C-alpha cells in the first residue's frame, strides 16, 4: 500500500542570505550564545562553505566551514532542537568530510565548549579526537569564561 503522503525530499542546499531569518531563529533555539546575523553574513561574504540540510522546505540543520591550507575548520554545526538525536549531525559531518576531501584537505578541526557534552559525544561518535584545550575561550555570562576542547578528524 502506498503511504498517505510521499516522504519529504532530503537535500543539502547552499545557505544563502534569503534563509537567514529562519537560520537565526534556529540559532536562538539551539544556543545560549547564538551567532548573530553579522557572523553569518561575514561567513557568506568570505565564501565559506555554508550548507543547509532541508527536508522539503523545512530546515533541519546547517553547517559553516572554512577552508585553510590543508585543513577545514568547522565554525558552526547546528541541528534545530526538534530534529536533534535523529542522525542529522552525523549526516552533516559526513557531508563535511566529503567536501573536505574534495578540497584536498587532510584534517577537519573544530572547537567545542567543554560543557557541550552532547556535541562532544556527537563528534567522538563520528571519529573526531580530542587534541587539546583552549582555556577561557568562550564567554558564559557574568564575566565568566569556559574552555574550548579542540578536536580533529583525519580525512
Ligand atoms: C550537537 C548536535 C549538532 C548533534 O546533532 P544531532 O542531530 O542531535 O546528533 P545525531 O543525532 O546525528 O547524533 C550523533 C551523535 O551525537 C550523540 N547524541 C545525539 N543525541 C544525543 C543526546 N540526546 N545526548 C547525548 N548524545 C547525543 C550520539 O553520540 C550520537 O551518536 P550515535 O548515533 O552513535 O549514538 C545538536 O545537538 C545541536 O545542534 N546542538 C546545539 C548546537 C551545538 O551545540 N552545536 C555544536 C557546537 S560545537
CSV table of C-alpha atoms and ligand atoms in Angstrom, one decimal:
chain,number,residue,atom,x,y,z
A,1,UNK,CA,0.0,0.0,0.0
A,2,UNK,CA,1.3,3.5,-0.8
A,3,UNK,CA,2.0,5.9,2.1
A,4,UNK,CA,-0.6,8.7,2.5
A,5,UNK,CA,2.0,11.4,1.7
A,6,UNK,CA,5.3,10.9,-0.1
A,7,UNK,CA,8.4,11.3,2.0
A,8,UNK,CA,9.8,14.9,2.0
A,9,UNK,CA,12.9,15.3,-0.2
A,10,UNK,CA,16.0,15.5,1.9
A,11,UNK,CA,18.8,17.5,0.4
A,12,UNK,CA,21.7,19.9,1.0
A,13,UNK,CA,21.5,23.4,-0.4
A,14,UNK,CA,23.7,26.4,-0.1
A,15,UNK,CA,22.9,28.6,2.9
A,16,UNK,CA,22.1,32.0,1.3
A,17,UNK,CA,21.1,35.3,2.8
A,18,UNK,CA,17.4,34.8,1.9
A,19,UNK,CA,17.1,32.0,4.6
A,20,UNK,CA,19.0,33.9,7.3
A,21,UNK,CA,15.9,34.8,9.2
A,22,UNK,CA,14.9,31.2,9.6
A,23,UNK,CA,18.5,30.2,10.4
A,24,UNK,CA,18.7,32.9,13.1
A,25,UNK,CA,15.5,31.5,14.7
A,26,UNK,CA,17.1,28.0,14.8
A,27,UNK,CA,20.3,29.6,16.3
A,28,UNK,CA,18.2,31.2,19.1
A,29,UNK,CA,16.5,27.9,19.8
A,30,UNK,CA,19.7,25.9,19.8
A,31,UNK,CA,22.3,28.0,21.7
A,32,UNK,CA,22.6,30.2,24.8
A,33,UNK,CA,25.2,32.1,22.9
A,34,UNK,CA,24.0,32.1,19.3
A,35,UNK,CA,25.7,33.5,16.2
A,36,UNK,CA,24.1,36.8,15.1
A,37,UNK,CA,23.3,37.9,11.6
A,38,UNK,CA,26.7,39.6,11.1
A,39,UNK,CA,28.5,36.3,12.0
A,40,UNK,CA,26.6,34.6,9.2
A,41,UNK,CA,26.9,37.4,6.7
A,42,UNK,CA,30.6,37.7,7.3
A,43,UNK,CA,31.0,33.9,6.6
A,44,UNK,CA,28.9,34.2,3.4
A,45,UNK,CA,30.9,37.2,2.2
A,46,UNK,CA,34.1,35.3,2.9
A,47,UNK,CA,32.9,32.5,0.7
A,48,UNK,CA,32.9,29.8,3.4
A,49,UNK,CA,31.2,26.5,2.8
A,50,UNK,CA,27.7,27.0,4.3
A,51,UNK,CA,25.1,24.3,3.7
A,52,UNK,CA,21.5,23.9,4.8
A,53,UNK,CA,20.1,20.4,5.4
A,54,UNK,CA,16.5,20.6,4.4
A,55,UNK,CA,13.5,18.2,4.2
A,56,UNK,CA,11.3,19.8,1.6
A,57,UNK,CA,11.4,23.5,2.7
A,58,UNK,CA,12.0,22.7,6.4
A,59,UNK,CA,15.4,23.5,7.7
A,60,UNK,CA,16.7,20.5,9.8
A,61,UNK,CA,20.2,22.0,10.4
A,62,UNK,CA,23.2,23.6,8.8
A,63,UNK,CA,27.0,23.9,8.9
A,64,UNK,CA,29.6,26.5,8.1
A,65,UNK,CA,33.2,25.6,7.4
A,66,UNK,CA,36.3,27.5,6.3
A,67,UNK,CA,39.0,26.0,4.1
A,68,UNK,CA,42.5,26.5,5.3
A,69,UNK,CA,45.8,25.3,3.7
A,70,UNK,CA,45.5,21.6,4.2
A,71,UNK,CA,42.6,21.6,6.7
A,72,UNK,CA,39.0,22.5,7.0
A,73,UNK,CA,37.8,24.4,10.1
A,74,UNK,CA,34.2,23.7,11.2
A,75,UNK,CA,32.8,27.0,12.5
A,76,UNK,CA,29.2,26.1,13.2
A,77,UNK,CA,27.1,23.0,13.0
A,78,UNK,CA,23.5,23.1,14.3
A,79,UNK,CA,20.5,20.8,14.3
A,80,UNK,CA,17.2,22.5,15.1
A,81,UNK,CA,16.2,21.2,18.5
A,82,UNK,CA,13.0,19.3,17.4
A,83,UNK,CA,15.1,17.3,15.0
A,84,UNK,CA,18.1,16.5,17.3
A,85,UNK,CA,19.0,12.9,18.1
A,86,UNK,CA,17.9,11.6,14.7
A,87,UNK,CA,21.3,11.3,13.0
A,88,UNK,CA,21.3,14.7,11.2
A,89,UNK,CA,24.5,15.9,12.7
A,90,UNK,CA,26.2,12.6,11.6
A,91,UNK,CA,24.9,13.2,8.1
A,92,UNK,CA,26.2,16.8,8.0
A,93,UNK,CA,29.6,15.7,9.4
A,94,UNK,CA,29.8,13.1,6.7
A,95,UNK,CA,29.0,15.7,4.1
A,96,UNK,CA,31.6,18.0,5.5
A,97,UNK,CA,34.2,15.2,5.3
A,98,UNK,CA,33.3,14.5,1.7
A,99,UNK,CA,33.6,18.2,0.8
A,100,UNK,CA,36.9,18.5,2.7
A,101,UNK,CA,38.4,15.6,0.8
A,102,UNK,CA,37.2,17.2,-2.4
A,103,UNK,CA,39.2,20.3,-1.3
A,104,UNK,CA,42.3,18.1,-0.8
A,105,UNK,CA,42.1,18.8,3.0
A,106,UNK,CA,43.7,16.3,5.3
A,107,UNK,CA,42.1,17.4,8.5
A,108,UNK,CA,38.9,18.8,9.9
A,109,UNK,CA,39.5,20.9,13.1
A,110,UNK,CA,36.9,22.4,15.4
A,111,UNK,CA,36.4,23.9,18.9
A,112,UNK,CA,33.6,23.0,21.1
A,113,UNK,CA,32.6,24.2,24.6
A,114,UNK,CA,33.9,21.9,27.3
A,115,UNK,CA,30.4,21.8,28.8
A,116,UNK,CA,28.7,20.8,25.5
A,117,UNK,CA,28.7,17.0,26.2
A,118,UNK,CA,26.1,16.3,23.5
A,119,UNK,CA,28.3,17.8,20.8
A,120,UNK,CA,31.5,16.2,22.2
A,121,UNK,CA,29.8,12.8,22.0
A,122,UNK,CA,28.5,13.5,18.5
A,123,UNK,CA,32.0,14.4,17.3
A,124,UNK,CA,33.6,11.4,19.0
A,125,UNK,CA,31.0,9.1,17.7
A,126,UNK,CA,31.9,10.4,14.2
A,127,UNK,CA,35.6,9.7,14.7
A,128,UNK,CA,36.9,13.1,15.9
A,129,UNK,CA,39.6,13.0,18.6
A,130,UNK,CA,40.4,15.5,21.4
A,131,UNK,CA,43.6,17.3,20.6
A,132,UNK,CA,43.8,19.8,23.4
A,133,UNK,CA,42.1,22.6,25.2
A,134,UNK,CA,42.0,26.4,24.9
A,135,UNK,CA,41.4,27.9,28.3
A,136,UNK,CA,38.9,30.7,28.8
A,137,UNK,CA,37.9,30.6,25.1
A,138,UNK,CA,34.1,31.1,25.3
A,139,UNK,CA,32.1,33.6,27.3
A,140,UNK,CA,29.5,32.0,29.6
A,141,UNK,CA,28.0,35.2,31.1
A,142,UNK,CA,28.6,37.1,34.3
A,143,UNK,CA,32.2,37.8,33.1
A,144,UNK,CA,33.0,34.1,33.3
A,145,UNK,CA,34.6,32.1,30.5
A,146,UNK,CA,34.9,28.4,29.7
A,147,UNK,CA,37.4,26.3,27.9
A,148,UNK,CA,37.2,25.0,24.3
A,149,UNK,CA,38.0,21.4,23.5
A,150,UNK,CA,40.0,21.3,20.3
A,151,UNK,CA,39.1,18.3,18.2
A,152,UNK,CA,40.2,17.0,14.8
A,153,UNK,CA,39.4,14.3,12.2
A,154,UNK,CA,42.0,12.9,9.9
A,155,UNK,CA,40.4,12.8,6.4
B,1,LIG,C1,25.4,18.7,18.8
B,1,LIG,C2,24.3,18.5,17.7
B,1,LIG,C3,24.8,19.2,16.4
B,1,LIG,C4,24.1,17.0,17.5
B,1,LIG,O1,23.2,16.9,16.5
B,1,LIG,P1,22.2,15.6,16.4
B,1,LIG,O2,21.5,15.6,15.1
B,1,LIG,O3,21.3,15.6,17.6
B,1,LIG,O4,23.2,14.4,16.5
B,1,LIG,P2,22.9,13.0,15.8
B,1,LIG,O5,21.5,12.6,16.0
B,1,LIG,O6,23.5,13.0,14.5
B,1,LIG,O7,23.8,12.0,16.8
B,1,LIG,C5,25.2,11.9,16.6
B,1,LIG,C6,25.8,11.5,17.9
B,1,LIG,O8,25.5,12.5,18.9
B,1,LIG,C7,25.3,12.0,20.1
B,1,LIG,N1,24.0,12.4,20.6
B,1,LIG,C8,22.9,12.6,19.8
B,1,LIG,N2,21.9,13.0,20.6
B,1,LIG,C9,22.3,12.9,21.9
B,1,LIG,C10,21.7,13.1,23.2
B,1,LIG,N3,20.5,13.5,23.3
B,1,LIG,N4,22.5,13.0,24.3
B,1,LIG,C11,23.8,12.6,24.1
B,1,LIG,N5,24.4,12.4,23.0
B,1,LIG,C12,23.7,12.5,21.9
B,1,LIG,C13,25.4,10.5,20.0
B,1,LIG,O9,26.8,10.1,20.3
B,1,LIG,C14,25.2,10.2,18.5
B,1,LIG,O10,26.0,9.2,18.1
B,1,LIG,P3,25.3,7.7,17.9
B,1,LIG,O11,24.4,7.9,16.7
B,1,LIG,O12,26.5,6.8,17.6
B,1,LIG,O13,24.5,7.4,19.1
B,1,LIG,C15,23.0,19.1,18.2
B,1,LIG,O14,22.6,18.5,19.4
B,1,LIG,C16,22.9,20.6,18.2
B,1,LIG,O15,22.7,21.2,17.2
B,1,LIG,N6,23.2,21.1,19.4
B,1,LIG,C17,23.1,22.6,19.6
B,1,LIG,C18,24.1,23.3,18.8
B,1,LIG,C19,25.5,22.8,19.2
B,1,LIG,O16,25.9,22.6,20.3
B,1,LIG,N7,26.3,22.6,18.1
B,1,LIG,C20,27.7,22.2,18.2
B,1,LIG,C21,28.6,23.4,18.6
B,1,LIG,S1,30.3,23.0,18.7
